[in-house]
Every structure is written in structure tokens, then in C-alpha cells.
Coordinates of N, CA, C and O in Angstrom, one line a residue:
M1 N -4.4 1.5 -32.2 CA -5.2 2.3 -33.3 C -3.9 2.9 -33.9 O -2.9 3.4 -33.5
Q2 N -4.0 3.4 -35.6 CA -2.6 3.8 -35.9 C -3.0 5.3 -35.9 O -3.6 6.0 -36.8
F3 N -2.3 5.9 -35.2 CA -2.1 7.7 -35.0 C -1.6 8.2 -35.7 O -1.4 9.5 -36.1
S4 N -0.6 7.8 -36.6 CA 0.4 8.3 -37.0 C -0.5 9.3 -38.7 O 0.1 9.5 -39.3
E5 N -1.2 8.2 -39.0 CA -2.2 8.6 -40.1 C -2.8 10.1 -39.7 O -3.3 10.5 -40.6
S6 N -3.6 10.3 -38.3 CA -3.8 11.2 -38.2 C -3.2 12.6 -37.6 O -3.7 13.4 -37.9
F7 N -1.8 11.8 -36.9 CA -1.5 13.5 -36.1 C -0.3 13.4 -36.8 O 0.7 12.5 -37.0
I8 N 0.7 14.5 -36.4 CA 1.6 15.1 -36.4 C 2.1 15.6 -35.7 O 1.4 16.5 -34.5
Y9 N 3.4 14.9 -34.7 CA 4.1 15.8 -33.9 C 4.8 17.1 -34.3 O 5.6 17.4 -34.9
D10 N 4.3 18.3 -33.2 CA 4.8 19.5 -32.9 C 4.7 19.7 -31.9 O 4.0 19.9 -31.1
E11 N 6.5 20.0 -31.5 CA 7.2 20.5 -30.1 C 5.9 22.0 -30.1 O 5.8 22.1 -28.6
S12 N 6.0 22.9 -30.9 CA 5.5 24.2 -30.3 C 3.8 24.2 -30.5 O 3.4 25.4 -29.7
S13 N 3.3 23.2 -30.4 CA 1.4 23.3 -30.7 C 1.4 22.8 -29.0 O 2.6 22.4 -28.2
P14 N 0.6 23.8 -28.1 CA 0.3 22.8 -27.0 C 0.0 22.2 -26.2 O 0.4 21.0 -25.3
T15 N -0.9 20.9 -27.2 CA -0.8 19.8 -26.8 C 0.7 19.2 -27.6 O 0.4 17.5 -27.6
C16 N 1.3 19.5 -28.5 CA 2.2 18.7 -29.3 C 2.0 17.7 -30.5 O 2.4 17.3 -31.1
L17 N 0.5 18.2 -30.9 CA 0.0 17.6 -31.6 C -1.0 18.8 -32.8 O -1.6 19.3 -32.2
R18 N -0.9 17.9 -34.0 CA -1.4 18.7 -35.0 C -1.8 17.7 -35.9 O -1.0 16.6 -36.2
W19 N -3.2 18.0 -36.7 CA -4.0 17.3 -37.4 C -3.7 17.0 -38.6 O -3.0 17.8 -39.4
K20 N -2.8 15.7 -39.3 CA -2.4 15.6 -40.4 C -3.3 15.8 -41.6 O -2.9 16.4 -42.8
R21 N -4.7 16.3 -41.6 CA -5.7 16.1 -42.6 C -6.7 16.6 -41.6 O -7.4 16.7 -41.1
D22 N -7.7 17.1 -42.8 CA -8.9 17.7 -42.6 C -9.4 15.8 -41.7 O -9.4 15.3 -42.4
S23 N -10.3 16.7 -40.5 CA -11.1 15.7 -39.7 C -12.2 15.7 -39.8 O -13.3 14.9 -39.7
S24 N -12.8 17.0 -40.2 CA -14.2 17.5 -40.0 C -14.0 18.9 -40.9 O -13.2 19.2 -41.2
W25 N -15.2 19.1 -40.5 CA -15.9 20.4 -41.1 C -15.2 21.8 -40.4 O -14.7 23.0 -40.8
R26 N -15.0 21.8 -38.9 CA -14.3 22.5 -38.2 C -12.9 22.1 -37.5 O -12.0 23.0 -37.9
T27 N -12.2 21.0 -38.2 CA -10.4 20.7 -38.2 C -10.0 21.0 -39.2 O -10.8 19.9 -40.2
K28 N -9.4 21.5 -39.7 CA -8.7 21.4 -40.6 C -7.2 20.6 -40.6 O -6.7 20.7 -39.7
A29 N -6.5 20.3 -41.6 CA -4.6 20.1 -41.8 C -3.9 21.0 -41.4 O -4.3 22.2 -41.4
G30 N -3.3 21.0 -40.2 CA -2.2 21.9 -39.6 C -2.9 22.4 -38.0 O -2.0 22.4 -37.0
D31 N -4.1 22.3 -38.0 CA -4.6 22.6 -36.8 C -4.3 22.0 -35.6 O -3.5 21.0 -35.7
V32 N -3.8 22.9 -34.8 CA -3.9 22.1 -33.2 C -4.3 20.9 -32.9 O -6.2 21.1 -33.0
A33 N -4.7 20.0 -32.3 CA -5.2 18.7 -32.5 C -5.4 18.6 -30.7 O -4.5 18.6 -30.0
G34 N -6.5 18.9 -30.5 CA -7.2 18.4 -28.5 C -7.2 19.9 -28.1 O -7.1 21.2 -28.9
G35 N -7.2 19.4 -26.7 CA -7.4 20.8 -25.6 C -7.8 20.0 -24.5 O -7.0 18.7 -23.7
N36 N -7.9 20.8 -23.3 CA -7.9 20.8 -21.9 C -8.9 19.5 -22.0 O -9.9 19.8 -22.3
G37 N -8.9 18.9 -20.9 CA -9.3 17.6 -20.4 C -10.4 17.5 -19.8 O -11.1 16.4 -18.7
G38 N -10.0 18.1 -18.7 CA -10.8 18.8 -17.6 C -10.0 18.2 -16.0 O -10.3 18.5 -15.1
D39 N -8.9 17.1 -16.7 CA -7.9 16.7 -15.1 C -6.7 17.1 -15.5 O -5.8 16.6 -14.6
G40 N -6.6 17.9 -15.8 CA -4.9 18.9 -16.1 C -4.4 17.9 -17.6 O -3.6 18.5 -17.8
Y41 N -4.7 16.9 -18.0 CA -4.0 16.2 -19.5 C -4.6 16.8 -20.5 O -5.9 17.3 -20.7
K42 N -4.2 16.8 -21.3 CA -4.3 17.1 -22.7 C -4.8 16.4 -23.3 O -4.7 14.9 -23.3
M43 N -6.2 16.6 -24.1 CA -6.5 15.1 -24.8 C -7.4 15.7 -26.2 O -7.8 16.9 -26.5
V44 N -7.6 14.6 -27.2 CA -8.1 14.9 -27.9 C -9.0 14.0 -28.2 O -8.9 12.5 -27.8
R45 N -10.0 14.3 -29.0 CA -11.8 13.4 -29.5 C -11.2 12.9 -30.9 O -10.9 13.8 -31.7
M46 N -11.1 11.5 -31.1 CA -11.0 11.4 -32.7 C -12.1 10.1 -32.7 O -12.2 9.2 -31.9
N47 N -12.9 9.9 -33.5 CA -14.1 8.5 -34.2 C -14.9 8.2 -32.5 O -15.2 7.5 -32.1
G48 N -15.4 9.5 -31.9 CA -16.4 9.7 -30.9 C -15.4 9.3 -29.9 O -16.1 8.7 -28.6
R49 N -14.6 9.3 -29.1 CA -13.6 8.9 -28.2 C -12.6 9.8 -28.0 O -11.8 9.9 -28.7
K50 N -12.2 9.9 -26.4 CA -11.5 10.6 -26.2 C -9.7 9.8 -25.8 O -10.2 8.7 -25.4
Y51 N -8.9 10.5 -26.1 CA -7.5 10.0 -25.9 C -6.5 10.7 -25.3 O -6.8 12.5 -26.2
P52 N -5.9 10.4 -24.4 CA -4.9 11.4 -24.0 C -4.0 11.9 -24.6 O -3.1 10.8 -25.0
C53 N -3.5 12.7 -24.9 CA -2.4 13.7 -25.8 C -1.0 12.8 -26.2 O -0.2 12.5 -26.8
H54 N -0.4 12.6 -24.5 CA 0.5 11.8 -24.4 C 0.5 11.1 -24.9 O 2.1 10.0 -25.3
R55 N -0.4 9.9 -24.1 CA -0.2 8.8 -25.3 C -0.6 8.4 -26.7 O 0.5 7.6 -27.4
I56 N -0.7 9.3 -26.8 CA -0.6 9.6 -28.8 C 0.8 9.6 -29.2 O 1.2 9.2 -29.9
V57 N 1.5 10.5 -28.7 CA 3.2 11.2 -28.9 C 3.6 10.0 -28.5 O 4.9 9.7 -29.5
W58 N 3.8 9.1 -27.4 CA 4.4 8.5 -26.8 C 4.2 7.4 -28.2 O 5.2 6.3 -28.8
Q59 N 3.1 7.0 -29.2 CA 2.9 6.1 -30.1 C 3.5 6.5 -31.4 O 3.5 5.6 -32.2
L60 N 3.4 7.8 -31.6 CA 3.6 8.2 -33.0 C 5.5 7.5 -33.0 O 6.3 7.5 -34.0
F61 N 6.5 8.0 -31.9 CA 7.3 7.8 -31.7 C 8.3 6.0 -31.0 O 9.1 5.5 -31.9
N62 N 6.9 5.3 -30.6 CA 7.6 4.2 -29.7 C 6.3 2.8 -30.3 O 6.4 2.0 -30.1
G63 N 5.2 3.5 -31.2 CA 4.3 1.9 -31.7 C 3.4 2.1 -30.9 O 3.2 2.5 -30.0
P64 N 2.3 1.0 -31.1 CA 1.5 0.6 -30.0 C 1.6 0.3 -29.0 O 2.9 -0.4 -28.5
L65 N 0.7 0.7 -27.6 CA 0.8 0.6 -26.2 C -0.6 0.0 -26.0 O -1.3 0.5 -26.2
D66 N -0.5 -0.7 -25.4 CA -1.5 -1.7 -24.4 C -1.8 -0.3 -23.4 O -1.1 0.2 -22.9
D67 N -3.5 -0.2 -23.2 CA -4.2 0.5 -22.2 C -3.7 0.5 -20.9 O -3.7 1.4 -20.1
N68 N -3.3 -0.8 -20.2 CA -2.7 -0.5 -19.2 C -1.6 -0.2 -18.9 O -1.0 -0.4 -17.5
I69 N -0.5 0.3 -19.7 CA 0.6 0.2 -19.4 C 0.4 2.4 -19.1 O 0.2 2.6 -19.7
K70 N 1.3 2.7 -18.6 CA 1.4 4.2 -17.8 C 2.7 4.6 -17.9 O 3.7 4.1 -19.0
I71 N 2.0 6.0 -18.6 CA 2.8 6.8 -19.6 C 3.5 7.9 -18.6 O 2.9 8.3 -17.6
D72 N 4.5 8.3 -17.5 CA 4.9 9.1 -16.7 C 5.2 10.5 -17.9 O 6.1 10.5 -18.2
H73 N 4.9 11.9 -17.3 CA 5.2 12.7 -17.0 C 7.0 13.2 -16.2 O 6.8 13.5 -15.0
K74 N 7.8 13.3 -16.8 CA 9.1 12.8 -16.2 C 9.4 14.3 -14.8 O 9.4 14.0 -14.2
N75 N 8.8 15.4 -16.0 CA 8.2 16.9 -14.8 C 8.0 17.1 -14.2 O 7.1 18.1 -13.3
G76 N 6.4 16.6 -14.3 CA 5.1 15.9 -13.3 C 4.4 17.0 -13.9 O 3.0 17.3 -13.5
V77 N 4.8 17.9 -14.7 CA 3.6 18.8 -15.4 C 2.7 17.9 -16.8 O 3.4 17.2 -17.7
R78 N 1.4 18.0 -16.5 CA 0.6 17.0 -17.1 C 0.2 17.4 -18.3 O -0.2 16.6 -19.4
T79 N 0.7 18.6 -18.7 CA 0.1 19.4 -19.8 C 1.2 19.7 -20.9 O 1.7 19.9 -22.1
D80 N 2.8 18.7 -20.8 CA 4.0 18.9 -21.0 C 4.1 17.8 -21.9 O 5.0 16.8 -21.4
N81 N 4.0 17.5 -23.2 CA 4.0 16.2 -24.1 C 4.6 16.2 -24.7 O 4.9 15.6 -25.7
R82 N 5.9 17.0 -24.7 CA 7.1 17.0 -25.2 C 7.8 15.2 -24.8 O 7.6 14.4 -24.0
I83 N 8.1 14.4 -26.0 CA 8.8 13.0 -26.4 C 9.8 12.7 -25.1 O 9.7 12.1 -24.7
D84 N 10.8 13.9 -25.0 CA 11.8 13.9 -24.0 C 11.1 13.9 -22.7 O 12.2 13.9 -21.8
N85 N 10.0 14.8 -22.6 CA 9.6 14.7 -21.2 C 9.0 12.9 -21.0 O 8.2 12.8 -19.5
L86 N 8.5 12.6 -21.4 CA 7.7 11.6 -21.5 C 8.2 10.0 -21.1 O 9.2 9.9 -21.9
R87 N 7.5 9.2 -20.1 CA 8.7 7.5 -20.3 C 7.8 6.9 -19.0 O 6.6 7.4 -19.1
L88 N 7.8 5.5 -20.0 CA 6.7 4.6 -19.7 C 6.8 4.3 -18.2 O 8.0 4.1 -17.3
A89 N 6.2 4.0 -17.4 CA 6.2 3.6 -15.8 C 5.1 2.5 -15.4 O 4.0 2.1 -15.9
S90 N 5.5 1.9 -14.4 CA 4.5 1.4 -13.5 C 4.3 2.1 -12.8 O 3.9 3.3 -12.4
N91 N 2.7 1.3 -12.5 CA 2.1 2.7 -11.8 C 2.8 2.7 -10.1 O 2.6 3.6 -10.0
S92 N 4.0 2.3 -9.7 CA 4.3 2.5 -8.4 C 5.0 3.5 -9.1 O 5.1 4.6 -8.3
Q93 N 5.8 3.4 -9.8 CA 6.8 4.6 -10.4 C 5.9 5.9 -10.5 O 6.2 7.0 -10.1
N94 N 4.9 5.4 -11.3 CA 3.7 6.6 -11.8 C 3.9 7.3 -10.3 O 3.4 8.7 -10.7
G95 N 3.2 6.9 -9.9 CA 2.7 7.4 -8.1 C 3.5 8.2 -7.4 O 3.9 9.0 -6.9
A96 N 5.1 7.5 -7.9 CA 6.5 7.8 -6.8 C 7.0 9.4 -7.5 O 7.1 10.1 -6.9
N97 N 6.4 9.9 -8.7 CA 6.6 11.1 -9.4 C 5.3 12.1 -9.3 O 5.7 13.0 -9.7
S98 N 4.2 11.5 -8.5 CA 2.9 12.4 -8.1 C 3.8 13.2 -7.7 O 4.6 13.3 -6.0
R99 N 3.4 14.7 -7.0 CA 3.4 15.8 -5.7 C 2.8 15.5 -4.8 O 1.5 14.4 -4.8
K100 N 3.1 16.2 -3.6 CA 2.1 16.2 -2.6 C 1.1 16.2 -2.6 O 0.4 17.3 -3.7
M101 N 0.3 15.2 -2.0 CA -1.4 16.1 -2.1 C -1.8 17.2 -1.1 O -1.1 17.0 -0.2
K102 N -2.7 17.7 -1.5 CA -3.4 19.0 -0.5 C -3.9 19.0 0.9 O -2.7 19.4 1.7
E103 N -4.2 17.7 1.2 CA -4.7 17.6 2.3 C -3.3 16.8 3.1 O -2.4 16.8 2.5
G104 N -3.7 17.0 4.1 CA -2.9 16.3 5.3 C -2.2 17.4 6.2 O -2.5 18.6 6.3
T105 N -1.3 16.8 7.5 CA -0.7 17.2 8.7 C 0.3 18.2 7.8 O 0.7 19.2 9.1
S106 N 1.1 17.4 6.9 CA 2.2 18.2 6.9 C 2.3 18.9 5.5 O 1.8 18.7 4.9
K107 N 4.0 19.7 5.5 CA 3.8 20.6 3.9 C 4.4 19.8 3.2 O 4.8 19.5 2.0
Y108 N 5.1 18.6 3.2 CA 6.1 17.3 3.2 C 5.1 16.2 2.9 O 4.5 15.9 3.3
K109 N 5.4 15.6 1.1 CA 4.9 14.1 0.3 C 6.0 13.1 1.6 O 6.8 13.4 1.8
G110 N 4.9 12.1 2.0 CA 4.9 11.1 3.0 C 5.4 11.3 4.1 O 6.2 10.7 5.0
V111 N 4.9 12.3 4.8 CA 5.3 12.9 6.6 C 3.7 13.8 6.6 O 3.1 14.1 6.1
S112 N 3.6 12.8 8.3 CA 2.3 13.2 8.4 C 2.2 13.0 10.2 O 3.4 12.7 10.4
F113 N 1.6 14.0 10.7 CA 1.9 13.8 12.5 C 0.8 13.1 13.0 O 0.0 12.6 12.6
H114 N 1.9 12.4 14.0 CA 1.1 11.5 14.9 C 0.6 11.9 16.2 O 1.4 12.5 17.1
K115 N -1.1 12.7 15.9 CA -1.7 12.8 16.9 C -1.0 12.3 18.8 O -0.6 13.0 19.7
R116 N -1.5 11.1 18.8 CA -1.4 10.5 19.9 C 0.4 11.1 20.8 O 0.4 10.5 21.7
I117 N 0.9 10.1 19.8 CA 2.6 10.4 20.3 C 3.1 11.3 20.3 O 4.4 11.6 20.7
K118 N 2.6 12.8 19.5 CA 3.3 14.0 18.8 C 4.6 14.2 18.5 O 5.7 14.6 18.8
Q119 N 4.3 12.9 17.1 CA 5.9 13.1 16.8 C 5.3 12.8 14.9 O 4.0 12.4 14.5
W120 N 6.1 13.5 14.1 CA 6.1 13.1 13.0 C 6.7 11.7 12.1 O 7.7 11.1 12.6
C121 N 5.5 11.1 11.6 CA 5.8 9.4 10.7 C 6.1 9.8 9.1 O 5.4 10.6 8.7
A122 N 6.8 9.3 9.0 CA 7.2 9.0 7.6 C 6.9 7.4 7.4 O 7.2 6.7 7.7
R123 N 6.2 7.7 6.2 CA 5.7 6.7 5.3 C 6.1 6.6 3.8 O 5.9 7.4 3.5
I124 N 6.1 5.7 3.4 CA 6.0 5.7 1.7 C 5.3 3.9 1.2 O 5.3 2.6 1.8
T125 N 5.0 4.2 -0.2 CA 4.4 3.3 -0.6 C 4.8 2.9 -2.0 O 5.4 2.9 -3.0
V126 N 5.2 1.5 -1.7 CA 6.0 0.3 -2.4 C 5.4 -0.7 -3.1 O 4.8 -1.7 -2.4
N127 N 4.5 -0.7 -4.1 CA 4.1 -2.4 -4.6 C 2.7 -2.2 -3.6 O 2.4 -3.2 -3.6
R128 N 2.3 -1.0 -3.6 CA 1.1 -1.0 -2.9 C 0.7 -1.4 -1.8 O -0.3 -1.7 -0.4
N129 N 2.3 -1.5 -0.7 CA 2.6 -1.9 0.5 C 2.8 -0.8 1.3 O 3.7 0.2 0.2
I130 N 2.5 0.2 2.1 CA 2.9 0.8 3.2 C 3.7 0.3 3.7 O 3.7 -0.2 4.6
L131 N 4.8 1.5 3.9 CA 6.2 1.0 4.2 C 6.2 2.0 6.0 O 6.3 3.3 5.0
N132 N 6.3 1.9 6.8 CA 6.2 2.9 8.1 C 7.9 3.1 7.7 O 8.9 2.0 8.5
L133 N 8.2 4.0 7.8 CA 9.8 4.6 7.9 C 10.4 5.0 9.2 O 11.8 5.0 9.7
G134 N 9.3 5.1 9.9 CA 9.9 5.6 11.5 C 8.9 7.1 11.7 O 8.4 7.5 11.1
Y135 N 9.2 7.2 13.3 CA 9.0 8.6 14.1 C 9.8 8.9 14.3 O 11.1 8.9 14.6
F136 N 9.9 10.9 14.3 CA 10.9 12.2 14.5 C 10.4 13.0 15.0 O 9.3 13.5 14.8
D137 N 11.6 13.6 15.4 CA 10.3 14.7 16.6 C 10.4 16.2 15.4 O 9.5 16.9 15.6
S138 N 11.4 16.4 14.4 CA 11.1 17.0 13.1 C 10.5 16.6 12.3 O 10.5 15.5 11.8
E139 N 9.7 17.8 11.5 CA 8.8 17.4 10.1 C 10.5 17.1 8.9 O 9.9 16.4 8.3
I140 N 11.2 18.3 9.6 CA 12.4 18.1 8.1 C 12.7 16.8 8.4 O 13.3 16.3 7.3
E141 N 12.8 16.4 9.6 CA 14.3 15.5 9.4 C 12.9 13.2 8.8 O 13.5 13.2 8.0
A142 N 11.9 13.8 9.0 CA 10.5 13.2 8.8 C 11.2 13.4 7.0 O 10.3 12.0 6.1
S143 N 10.9 14.3 6.4 CA 10.9 14.4 5.4 C 12.4 13.8 4.4 O 11.6 13.7 3.2
E144 N 12.9 14.0 4.6 CA 14.2 13.9 4.4 C 14.7 11.9 4.5 O 15.2 11.1 3.2
V145 N 14.0 11.5 5.4 CA 13.7 10.0 5.6 C 13.1 9.5 4.3 O 13.3 8.3 3.9
Y146 N 12.1 10.5 4.5 CA 11.0 10.0 3.1 C 12.0 9.7 1.7 O 11.9 9.1 0.7
D147 N 12.6 11.2 1.6 CA 13.5 11.6 0.3 C 14.1 10.5 0.1 O 14.4 10.1 -1.0
Y148 N 15.1 9.9 1.4 CA 16.0 8.5 1.1 C 15.0 7.4 0.4 O 15.5 6.4 -0.4
A149 N 14.1 6.9 1.3 CA 13.6 5.7 0.6 C 13.0 5.8 -0.2 O 13.0 5.2 -1.5
A150 N 12.5 7.2 -0.7 CA 11.8 7.4 -2.6 C 13.1 7.2 -4.3 O 13.0 6.2 -4.8
I151 N 14.5 7.5 -3.1 CA 15.4 7.5 -4.0 C 15.9 5.8 -3.8 O 16.0 5.6 -5.1
H152 N 15.7 5.5 -3.2 CA 16.1 3.8 -2.5 C 15.3 3.1 -3.6 O 15.8 2.5 -4.3
Y153 N 13.6 3.1 -3.4 CA 13.0 2.3 -4.2 C 12.7 2.8 -5.7 O 12.4 2.1 -6.7
F154 N 12.5 4.1 -5.7 CA 11.6 4.6 -7.0 C 13.3 5.3 -7.9 O 13.1 5.4 -9.3
G155 N 14.4 5.5 -7.6 CA 15.3 6.1 -8.3 C 15.3 7.2 -9.0 O 14.3 8.4 -8.5
E156 N 15.2 7.3 -10.6 CA 14.5 8.4 -11.5 C 13.4 9.1 -11.0 O 13.0 10.1 -11.4
F157 N 12.8 7.8 -10.9 CA 11.1 8.1 -10.7 C 10.7 9.2 -9.3 O 9.4 9.7 -8.8
A158 N 11.5 9.2 -8.1 CA 11.0 9.6 -7.1 C 11.1 11.4 -7.4 O 12.0 12.1 -8.0
K159 N 10.4 11.9 -6.8 CA 9.7 13.1 -6.4 C 9.9 13.7 -4.8 O 9.0 12.7 -4.2
T160 N 11.1 14.0 -4.7 CA 11.5 14.5 -3.6 C 10.5 15.6 -3.0 O 10.6 16.4 -3.4
N161 N 11.4 15.8 -1.6 CA 10.7 17.1 -1.0 C 12.1 17.8 -0.9 O 11.8 19.6 -0.7
H162 N 13.1 17.6 -1.2 CA 13.9 18.7 -0.7 C 15.2 18.2 -2.1 O 15.3 17.5 -2.4
E163 N 15.4 19.7 -2.8 CA 16.2 19.3 -3.9 C 17.8 19.1 -3.9 O 18.1 18.5 -5.1
D164 N 18.6 19.1 -2.2 CA 20.1 18.5 -2.7 C 19.7 17.2 -1.7 O 20.7 16.1 -2.0
S165 N 18.4 16.2 -1.9 CA 18.1 15.1 -1.8 C 19.4 13.6 -2.4 O 19.9 13.0 -1.5
R166 N 18.9 14.2 -3.3 CA 19.8 12.8 -4.6 C 21.2 13.0 -3.9 O 22.2 12.4 -3.9
R167 N 21.8 14.6 -4.0 CA 23.3 14.8 -3.8 C 23.5 14.2 -2.6 O 24.6 13.3 -2.3
K168 N 22.4 14.6 -1.4 CA 22.9 13.7 0.4 C 22.6 12.6 0.5 O 23.7 11.6 0.5
Y169 N 21.8 11.5 -0.8 CA 22.2 10.2 -0.5 C 23.3 9.8 -1.3 O 23.7 8.7 -1.0
S170 N 23.8 9.8 -1.9 CA 24.6 9.9 -2.9 C 26.1 9.9 -2.0 O 27.0 9.0 -1.9
E171 N 25.9 11.1 -1.5 CA 27.3 11.3 -0.7 C 27.2 10.2 0.4 O 27.9 9.1 1.3
H172 N 25.8 9.8 1.2 CA 26.2 8.9 2.5 C 26.3 7.4 1.9 O 27.0 6.8 2.0
L173 N 25.6 7.3 0.7 CA 26.4 5.7 0.2 C 27.6 5.6 0.1 O 28.3 4.8 0.0
S174 N 28.2 7.0 -0.4 CA 29.6 6.7 -0.9 C 30.3 6.7 0.3 O 31.6 6.4 0.5
S175 N 30.0 7.6 1.9 CA 30.5 7.3 2.6 C 30.8 5.7 3.2 O 31.0 5.1 4.4
L176 N 29.1 4.8 3.3 CA 29.2 3.9 3.2 C 30.1 2.5 2.8 O 30.4 1.7 3.4
Y177 N 30.2 2.7 1.0 CA 30.3 2.2 0.9 C 31.4 2.6 0.1 O 32.4 1.7 -0.9
G178 N 32.2 3.8 0.2 CA 33.5 4.0 -0.3 C 33.2 4.4 -1.9 O 33.5 4.5 -2.5

């Protein structure tokens, strides 16, 4: 679909999109296009179909996009559709940049408590494979190991538990390889 015929990019708009021309008796040129989609993403309805605003913004700048290609919000905020906050991502990279699920035994992403052995387990999913990173006496230690693995496997897409993890990981690599 050629979105450039219908939309104008406007960073000051809540969806980053405005209608280019009147699209109905209710929608006039210059009006904000789209609104809340119910799943945290901004959506716009056009020709009887709903489209995520972030996909439209991406296509305005970069051209057509296959439906199976993911677009990641770098800062993890689903409503932030500024073009400099969007990037192409694989399924795995997109998942790596997600925040911790609310349910679970730990307050950290990638960490859970193993009741039988009474230790904290660190795990990470890479290309649909669950990798066990080890068992630890401390929840913090398990979360740091998860962070290092996330940085190793996902680089800039890694959503870490601790703000200083990237610095510590870099220092660790420097001490190993000089």
C-alpha cells in the first residue's frame, strides 16, 4: 500500500501521523491520524483495515515492507513512533528488546527461582532455543549473567536488567582481550 498518498509524518502528533487529505466526512486534512489500538500500539483505520502507525511511519521513510518483517521500538515504548525510534528487527531481536513479563518469581528479566534446588536460574531464548545460563545463590548474580548473555547475543537490541551492564560487559571483554 502506498501510504505516502494518505499520510504526512508529524513528530509532534501523538501517532506521528496526520491525514494528507480529507478521508471521510469526519476526518479532514491535517487531522491526527489514528489512535489507541488496545494493545499499546497506535493504530489507524483506512479502507476498512487497521494498520499499526509505526509500520506506516517506517514505510513513509523507507518504502514498502513485507507483513512478516518486524519493526522494533528502540526505547520499548509502543506509542513512540518517531522515525529515529524505529528499526527493523528479527523476531528474536524484537523479543530481546521487550521488558520483563509481570508474572514470575523474580523481579529481573531472564531469572526465575528453582524451588527444588533452592537457587536462582538464568535463562535466555535465542532463535527459539532456551539456553540455560546456570544456577546461582543470588538473584542479582543471575540477573547480571542474563544481562551479559543478552548483550552478547542481541547487542544493541538487548534490554538489560541493570543500567551499568553494558559498561561492565565492555570492561570484562577488555580485560580478556586487552
